[in-house]
Amino acid sequence: MLDIQTKLNPVPFTRVRIDDPFWMERSRTNREHTIPAIYDQCERSGRLEALKLQWREGEPKPHVFWDSDVTKWIEAASYSLALHPDAELEKRVDETIDLLASGQQPDGYLNIYFTAVEPGKRWMDLKDAHELYCAGHLFEAGVAHFEATGSRKLLDVVCKYADYIAQVFGSAEGQIQGYCGHPEIELALVRLYRCTNNRSYLDLSKYFVDERGRQPNYFDSEKEARGGTPAYFEHYFSAPGRQTTHDYSQSHKPVREQEQVVGHSVRAMYLYSAMADLAEEYNDPTLMDACKNLWNHLTETQMYITGGIGSSEGNEGFTDEYDLPNDTAYCETCASIGLVFWNHRMLHATGEAKYADVLERALYNGAISGVSLSGKSFFYVNPLESHGQHHRQEWFEVSCCPANLSRLLTTLGQYIYSEGEREAAVNLYVQSTGELAVNGEQVKLRQQTNYPWEGHVAVTLELGKSSEFALKLRRPGWCSRVEVSVNGEKQPASVEKGYIVLDRVWNNGDRVELEMEMVAERIYVNPAVAADRGRVAIQRGPVVYCLEEADNGPGLDKLSLSPEAPLNVKFDASLLEGVAVIRTMAQRPIEQDWAGKLYANKRGRSENIEVSAIPYYAWDNRQPGAMLVWIRESS
Amino acid sequence: MLDIQTKLNPVPFTRVRIDDPFWMERSRTNREHTIPAIYDQCERSGRLEALKLQWREGEPKPHVFWDSDVTKWIEAASYSLALHPDAELEKRVDETIDLLASGQQPDGYLNIYFTAVEPGKRWMDLKDAHELYCAGHLFEAGVAHFEATGSRKLLDVVCKYADYIAQVFGSAEGQIQGYCGHPEIELALVRLYRCTNNRSYLDLSKYFVDERGRQPNYFDSEKEARGGTPAYFEHYFSAPGRQTTHDYSQSHKPVREQEQVVGHSVRAMYLYSAMADLAEEYNDPTLMDACKNLWNHLTETQMYITGGIGSSEGNEGFTDEYDLPNDTAYCETCASIGLVFWNHRMLHATGEAKYADVLERALYNGAISGVSLSGKSFFYVNPLESHGQHHRQEWFEVSCCPANLSRLLTTLGQYIYSEGEREAAVNLYVQSTGELAVNGEQVKLRQQTNYPWEGHVAVTLELGKSSEFALKLRRPGWCSRVEVSVNGEKQPASVEKGYIVLDRVWNNGDRVELEMEMVAERIYVNPAVAADRGRVAIQRGPVVYCLEEADNGPGLDKLSLSPEAPLNVKFDASLLEGVAVIRTMAQRPIEQDWAGKLYANKRGRSENIEVSAIPYYAWDNRQPGAMLVWIRESS
């Protein structure tokens, strides 16, 4: 019997070839439409021009985080190049890197805003000016470009900047004992360390995370040093009447003492991702315990069924436990993407498939809802109910989400498989081929599936020689019944940490089949959630459904679902690039009965109608109109 | 057969003696506690001191509508003196009138703010400065004091001021062609005309009403004249994204063209009251038609079940049709009082009992909910759902509601009976004796009832001699089944315009009995009202019920009523000064089933519990806690 507790590592996307019906089209759209569209928008909005550092008073002013939009695009484009060489795109990437690099100062510093716009104010507003945040995204771009192309061109620029930052920040005399208001550099430094093996980057990341939330709070000291005038976004700082300023940036207390998710949700996800990274790198259970507490709090009290997080626009983030309003839900696309990042790390730190369940929930719902099927327009917020006022836009004043989605899609492969010393794991069911290293030998897993529309998965093993190891297949949390067979022979589906474990000697050509019962279900919510009381959602497999006005006419919230009616599933290849549609019966009030009447001592009559639900991620790809996830249930 | 279309007039409260179990106690509390408490607050807050016009820079600044708080108190106190002589109160009223009168300027002008605080700015900000509004309340006080005491002391002051205003405003050369941003003077001038028979007051009222909303809008011209700087309350001016500034004060178009209720709800009620008055005085069907259109729009789309009106704090008023949120409902106490005023006028202008239905709904629910049973604390807003954050206060910065309630209660008698040439009508069922004049003869109606707790009413007629006339008994809109008898003999209950009409020769001592079936009912709402979908309210007779945390524990909104369970009524003399309590069954989710779980594919289990509902008006008279009118219904 093998020890299945051994460390699992993600298989990088460069060793995974996706040929999945669901994801192939999205991936192509991302490559052909989204990446060029973001570049065009960066150009049109002046973000590229700004890299020349020629800004003059009177011109449109670069925003403090413009750098990050460009560097996230470099990251997405570089990863795209890794799998899909494209000379024109490569040229654009190179030119953009050259432009970026030309702005690096002799000491290594590299930031548009504090070089061209407010050159005297470097590091004076860590709380709000996104300076280290921009550095983080730059570092990630450098790592991505190196991984994708082998070129050190941007990586060298990045290392020079990182070395400079490591001099500026720290606990020694003369160093700034601060950290960024928007976490990001922490996880970027871990990536940079893993890419370069330069341990000072890892230590700097740890320094930032350890320092965060210590008393007296750095941001208070910083504000005092500035003469007490806080700059930028002061109005965003708290949910009405509840959170303090420092909750907003998760710096209200030392991270190891944090047990409840608070504040800006993207900041939270990036911070927790770094905490999970450092827990692993330093083998630090105190950081991992904090992550687990925060994860429980999030998933038990503050996560929408779509994997959307952040209930309030006021702080772009978390509010009270069970406060999950639908039409005003913020659910920033970047927050769901961050939830994918964090859970990917938690999955590998713990080997627990429940983290992949949350990753999958965010991925198939609240993350990809952020981009249109055309790949050219985007949601910044992803509410669970719309009265028709929401429509994807081509760009935003603050435009973090488009490039974030794009880099998620170019690296999708990395979420599918994990490898360990004596293990191979399938985390996501995506038709693809993964090249894993197990027992020092190459194990090629060829996955065939029509997920998320069907629950059948076949995995064929291609091995140079027979080998004994544990093949682990994630048993999704949404699935009530599963059957597994090897070479046609049914196997006992022993489940550990959420994985079906098949521990045996494997031969080349062995074929494992997984049959997950995938039925459309009514989902109910904890009665503490006021917004959804008396309502149900529909989910099938990992996909959350919604009613859209385009299919069901206006007045969605007047409908109530028949509690006992069957939920009939039918795949419609012609609709929304192919979706499984769910049809069921609902009651619609007969409005004539109420003509001129506001109140009555009789319940009004209703008529039975058939309603059609579509996957949530695909809403608002037709004419603008109302949408509803949590639907009232008839009494 | 008599013509029952003849004009009906309200029987003034001075000819009505109330000895009703329900209202006697409220009336006594008003007299013994509320009237003294308001005086004390006026004194403590500086409102009385301000009448001396000695304000100096640096002292707490009188507010533009402080005058009206004092004059409304004079009105309430005067009416109280009419029925309940009280030497001490009389002295206070006299002293206050002396103080007030001492501030009258030689030309007749009388206003604290624009005499003591901004003396140079008379009539420069009609839109927001409440100058004519304050005059209106002063006029009403003068009329009330004269009616109650026979003294012309305040009335003469008032007439001098009114004469001055009639010179200042009008369409002639040199006159101001404007009107007040807050209607009030219009109805006050009608009262002043009816009291003095000076027709110029009536004409001035008509002028103000006719001028309102004419283009170009006076408030725009006025603003321009001031150099474009609007003052006061600019932030209140519109419901988000919907209404223009002029909607707020119902001056967006000429009043006869107004078909939808908009803007500040108290302003609307006072304006519509004046319109109904003028329609009657000038026999102007165009004004009456506008009133009817507005009434239909209000009652069919914007009126809460409690008779509360005004959904939004943003404009203290109306928003969209069917927009009736519960926890953020504004429902200012003064607005429900204004609804009583307007419907009283509509009732007499049309003879239609449906107006008395609305009057009664507001009176027994959203109006008297504004004062505690102790008589000493007040609600400014009357939401239909509270999470425990609402609690009556002793006073407000803007304190229009307490004295408004107080004057409503002192004059309650005037709403009960109406008299006409050959008719006597009972509009409200309140145990009392009314002295009516019918056929030129005195008709004394002695009404015995335990309304609103029981549906039985006996009316005994005391006549000097036999007389033929129609006795009209309102058949309430809430009542499905009614029986009527005369001297023990059942009568056919022929209903016209909502009244049971008993048209016959009446003899002294005749006794009419009315048996209205009064059952507790579930009330349903038009499905266009999003806030109440899937919910029911409980009503019995005119009384709307609510659940309170004090009786049912926390988490009211987690409960759902069993759709078929009986609604059991029991009078509890010891509770809340005596109320009929309604008990029924509800389902409460079993919370343990949801420990650590946010979503599930099974409906959670529930337990059956008994819940107790109390009358809405009586809520928040025990410990602060949650309250709910619209309760979910179990599916």
PDB file of N, CA, C and O in Angstrom, chain A residues 92-121:
ATOM      1  N   ARG A  92       4.223  42.107 -30.500  1.00  0.00           N
ATOM      2  CA  ARG A  92       3.548  43.058 -29.611  1.00  0.00           C
ATOM      3  C   ARG A  92       4.038  42.924 -28.181  1.00  0.00           C
ATOM      4  O   ARG A  92       4.239  43.906 -27.472  1.00  0.00           O
ATOM      5  N   VAL A  93       4.170  41.682 -27.740  1.00  0.00           N
ATOM      6  CA  VAL A  93       4.636  41.441 -26.371  1.00  0.00           C
ATOM      7  C   VAL A  93       6.040  42.017 -26.207  1.00  0.00           C
ATOM      8  O   VAL A  93       6.323  42.729 -25.232  1.00  0.00           O
ATOM      9  N   ASP A  94       6.901  41.725 -27.176  1.00  0.00           N
ATOM     10  CA  ASP A  94       8.274  42.219 -27.102  1.00  0.00           C
ATOM     11  C   ASP A  94       8.317  43.740 -27.052  1.00  0.00           C
ATOM     12  O   ASP A  94       9.050  44.332 -26.258  1.00  0.00           O
ATOM     13  N   GLU A  95       7.555  44.360 -27.929  1.00  0.00           N
ATOM     14  CA  GLU A  95       7.536  45.825 -27.966  1.00  0.00           C
ATOM     15  C   GLU A  95       7.040  46.407 -26.637  1.00  0.00           C
ATOM     16  O   GLU A  95       7.565  47.401 -26.135  1.00  0.00           O
ATOM     17  N   THR A  96       6.026  45.752 -26.106  1.00  0.00           N
ATOM     18  CA  THR A  96       5.468  46.255 -24.848  1.00  0.00           C
ATOM     19  C   THR A  96       6.495  46.099 -23.725  1.00  0.00           C
ATOM     20  O   THR A  96       6.658  46.986 -22.883  1.00  0.00           O
ATOM     21  N   ILE A  97       7.173  44.974 -23.729  1.00  0.00           N
ATOM     22  CA  ILE A  97       8.218  44.756 -22.713  1.00  0.00           C
ATOM     23  C   ILE A  97       9.327  45.798 -22.862  1.00  0.00           C
ATOM     24  O   ILE A  97       9.821  46.348 -21.871  1.00  0.00           O
ATOM     25  N   ASP A  98       9.704  46.070 -24.110  1.00  0.00           N
ATOM     26  CA  ASP A  98      10.744  47.088 -24.332  1.00  0.00           C
ATOM     27  C   ASP A  98      10.320  48.436 -23.770  1.00  0.00           C
ATOM     28  O   ASP A  98      11.103  49.127 -23.109  1.00  0.00           O
ATOM     29  N   LEU A  99       9.068  48.792 -24.068  1.00  0.00           N
ATOM     30  CA  LEU A  99       8.532  50.052 -23.554  1.00  0.00           C
ATOM     31  C   LEU A  99       8.584  50.086 -22.029  1.00  0.00           C
ATOM     32  O   LEU A  99       9.042  51.060 -21.420  1.00  0.00           O
ATOM     33  N   LEU A 100       8.090  49.004 -21.447  1.00  0.00           N
ATOM     34  CA  LEU A 100       8.080  48.875 -19.984  1.00  0.00           C
ATOM     35  C   LEU A 100       9.495  49.035 -19.430  1.00  0.00           C
ATOM     36  O   LEU A 100       9.747  49.848 -18.530  1.00  0.00           O
ATOM     37  N   ALA A 101      10.411  48.253 -20.001  1.00  0.00           N
ATOM     38  CA  ALA A 101      11.792  48.207 -19.504  1.00  0.00           C
ATOM     39  C   ALA A 101      12.467  49.568 -19.620  1.00  0.00           C
ATOM     40  O   ALA A 101      13.290  49.946 -18.780  1.00  0.00           O
ATOM     41  N   SER A 102      12.083  50.312 -20.652  1.00  0.00           N
ATOM     42  CA  SER A 102      12.708  51.622 -20.855  1.00  0.00           C
ATOM     43  C   SER A 102      12.380  52.571 -19.703  1.00  0.00           C
ATOM     44  O   SER A 102      13.063  53.581 -19.528  1.00  0.00           O
ATOM     45  N   GLY A 103      11.362  52.255 -18.960  1.00  0.00           N
ATOM     46  CA  GLY A 103      10.965  53.127 -17.856  1.00  0.00           C
ATOM     47  C   GLY A 103      11.638  52.762 -16.547  1.00  0.00           C
ATOM     48  O   GLY A 103      11.389  53.409 -15.523  1.00  0.00           O
ATOM     49  N   GLN A 104      12.432  51.715 -16.549  1.00  0.00           N
ATOM     50  CA  GLN A 104      13.079  51.322 -15.288  1.00  0.00           C
ATOM     51  C   GLN A 104      14.127  52.366 -14.909  1.00  0.00           C
ATOM     52  O   GLN A 104      14.938  52.790 -15.729  1.00  0.00           O
ATOM     53  N   GLN A 105      14.092  52.774 -13.677  1.00  0.00           N
ATOM     54  CA  GLN A 105      15.026  53.776 -13.178  1.00  0.00           C
ATOM     55  C   GLN A 105      16.358  53.102 -12.821  1.00  0.00           C
ATOM     56  O   GLN A 105      16.420  51.878 -12.648  1.00  0.00           O
ATOM     57  N   PRO A 106      17.399  53.885 -12.728  1.00  0.00           N
ATOM     58  CA  PRO A 106      18.728  53.299 -12.443  1.00  0.00           C
ATOM     59  C   PRO A 106      18.740  52.413 -11.192  1.00  0.00           C
ATOM     60  O   PRO A 106      19.425  51.394 -11.155  1.00  0.00           O
ATOM     61  N   ASP A 107      17.961  52.761 -10.192  1.00  0.00           N
ATOM     62  CA  ASP A 107      17.962  51.945  -8.967  1.00  0.00           C
ATOM     63  C   ASP A 107      17.082  50.702  -9.095  1.00  0.00           C
ATOM     64  O   ASP A 107      16.993  49.911  -8.158  1.00  0.00           O
ATOM     65  N   GLY A 108      16.425  50.556 -10.235  1.00  0.00           N
ATOM     66  CA  GLY A 108      15.581  49.382 -10.438  1.00  0.00           C
ATOM     67  C   GLY A 108      14.101  49.679 -10.376  1.00  0.00           C
ATOM     68  O   GLY A 108      13.269  48.885 -10.822  1.00  0.00           O
ATOM     69  N   TYR A 109      13.754  50.808  -9.818  1.00  0.00           N
ATOM     70  CA  TYR A 109      12.344  51.181  -9.635  1.00  0.00           C
ATOM     71  C   TYR A 109      11.623  51.223 -10.973  1.00  0.00           C
ATOM     72  O   TYR A 109      12.179  51.684 -11.976  1.00  0.00           O
ATOM     73  N   LEU A 110      10.370  50.774 -10.985  1.00  0.00           N
ATOM     74  CA  LEU A 110       9.635  50.734 -12.251  1.00  0.00           C
ATOM     75  C   LEU A 110       8.128  50.895 -11.995  1.00  0.00           C
ATOM     76  O   LEU A 110       7.453  49.951 -11.561  1.00  0.00           O
ATOM     77  N   ASN A 111       7.641  52.119 -12.201  1.00  0.00           N
ATOM     78  CA  ASN A 111       6.227  52.400 -11.948  1.00  0.00           C
ATOM     79  C   ASN A 111       5.858  53.662 -12.722  1.00  0.00           C
ATOM     80  O   ASN A 111       6.534  54.687 -12.604  1.00  0.00           O
ATOM     81  N   ILE A 112       4.801  53.582 -13.524  1.00  0.00           N
ATOM     82  CA  ILE A 112       4.414  54.725 -14.349  1.00  0.00           C
ATOM     83  C   ILE A 112       4.076  55.947 -13.500  1.00  0.00           C
ATOM     84  O   ILE A 112       4.630  57.030 -13.672  1.00  0.00           O
ATOM     85  N   TYR A 113       3.138  55.724 -12.584  1.00  0.00           N
ATOM     86  CA  TYR A 113       2.547  56.862 -11.889  1.00  0.00           C
ATOM     87  C   TYR A 113       3.576  57.635 -11.070  1.00  0.00           C
ATOM     88  O   TYR A 113       3.657  58.862 -11.165  1.00  0.00           O
ATOM     89  N   PHE A 114       4.364  56.905 -10.302  1.00  0.00           N
ATOM     90  CA  PHE A 114       5.281  57.603  -9.390  1.00  0.00           C
ATOM     91  C   PHE A 114       6.623  57.952 -10.053  1.00  0.00           C
ATOM     92  O   PHE A 114       7.549  58.419  -9.408  1.00  0.00           O
ATOM     93  N   THR A 115       6.717  57.692 -11.361  1.00  0.00           N
ATOM     94  CA  THR A 115       7.852  58.222 -12.121  1.00  0.00           C
ATOM     95  C   THR A 115       7.420  59.436 -12.935  1.00  0.00           C
ATOM     96  O   THR A 115       8.058  60.481 -12.902  1.00  0.00           O
ATOM     97  N   ALA A 116       6.240  59.289 -13.606  1.00  0.00           N
ATOM     98  CA  ALA A 116       5.839  60.360 -14.521  1.00  0.00           C
ATOM     99  C   ALA A 116       4.877  61.371 -13.901  1.00  0.00           C
ATOM    100  O   ALA A 116       4.883  62.539 -14.272  1.00  0.00           O
ATOM    101  N   VAL A 117       4.052  60.942 -12.971  1.00  0.00           N
ATOM    102  CA  VAL A 117       2.988  61.835 -12.487  1.00  0.00           C
ATOM    103  C   VAL A 117       3.321  62.468 -11.138  1.00  0.00           C
ATOM    104  O   VAL A 117       3.238  63.679 -10.977  1.00  0.00           O
ATOM    105  N   GLU A 118       3.689  61.622 -10.169  1.00  0.00           N
ATOM    106  CA  GLU A 118       4.046  62.171  -8.858  1.00  0.00           C
ATOM    107  C   GLU A 118       5.411  61.619  -8.439  1.00  0.00           C
ATOM    108  O   GLU A 118       5.511  60.834  -7.482  1.00  0.00           O
ATOM    109  N   PRO A 119       6.442  62.041  -9.135  1.00  0.00           N
ATOM    110  CA  PRO A 119       7.770  61.442  -8.936  1.00  0.00           C
ATOM    111  C   PRO A 119       8.304  61.595  -7.511  1.00  0.00           C
ATOM    112  O   PRO A 119       9.108  60.791  -7.065  1.00  0.00           O
ATOM    113  N   GLY A 120       7.858  62.592  -6.798  1.00  0.00           N
ATOM    114  CA  GLY A 120       8.419  62.780  -5.451  1.00  0.00           C
ATOM    115  C   GLY A 120       7.754  61.932  -4.383  1.00  0.00           C
ATOM    116  O   GLY A 120       8.135  61.991  -3.222  1.00  0.00           O
ATOM    117  N   LYS A 121       6.769  61.132  -4.760  1.00  0.00           N
ATOM    118  CA  LYS A 121       5.941  60.504  -3.720  1.00  0.00           C
ATOM    119  C   LYS A 121       6.072  58.983  -3.625  1.00  0.00           C
ATOM    120  O   LYS A 121       5.182  58.321  -3.103  1.00  0.00           O
TER     121      LYS A 121
END
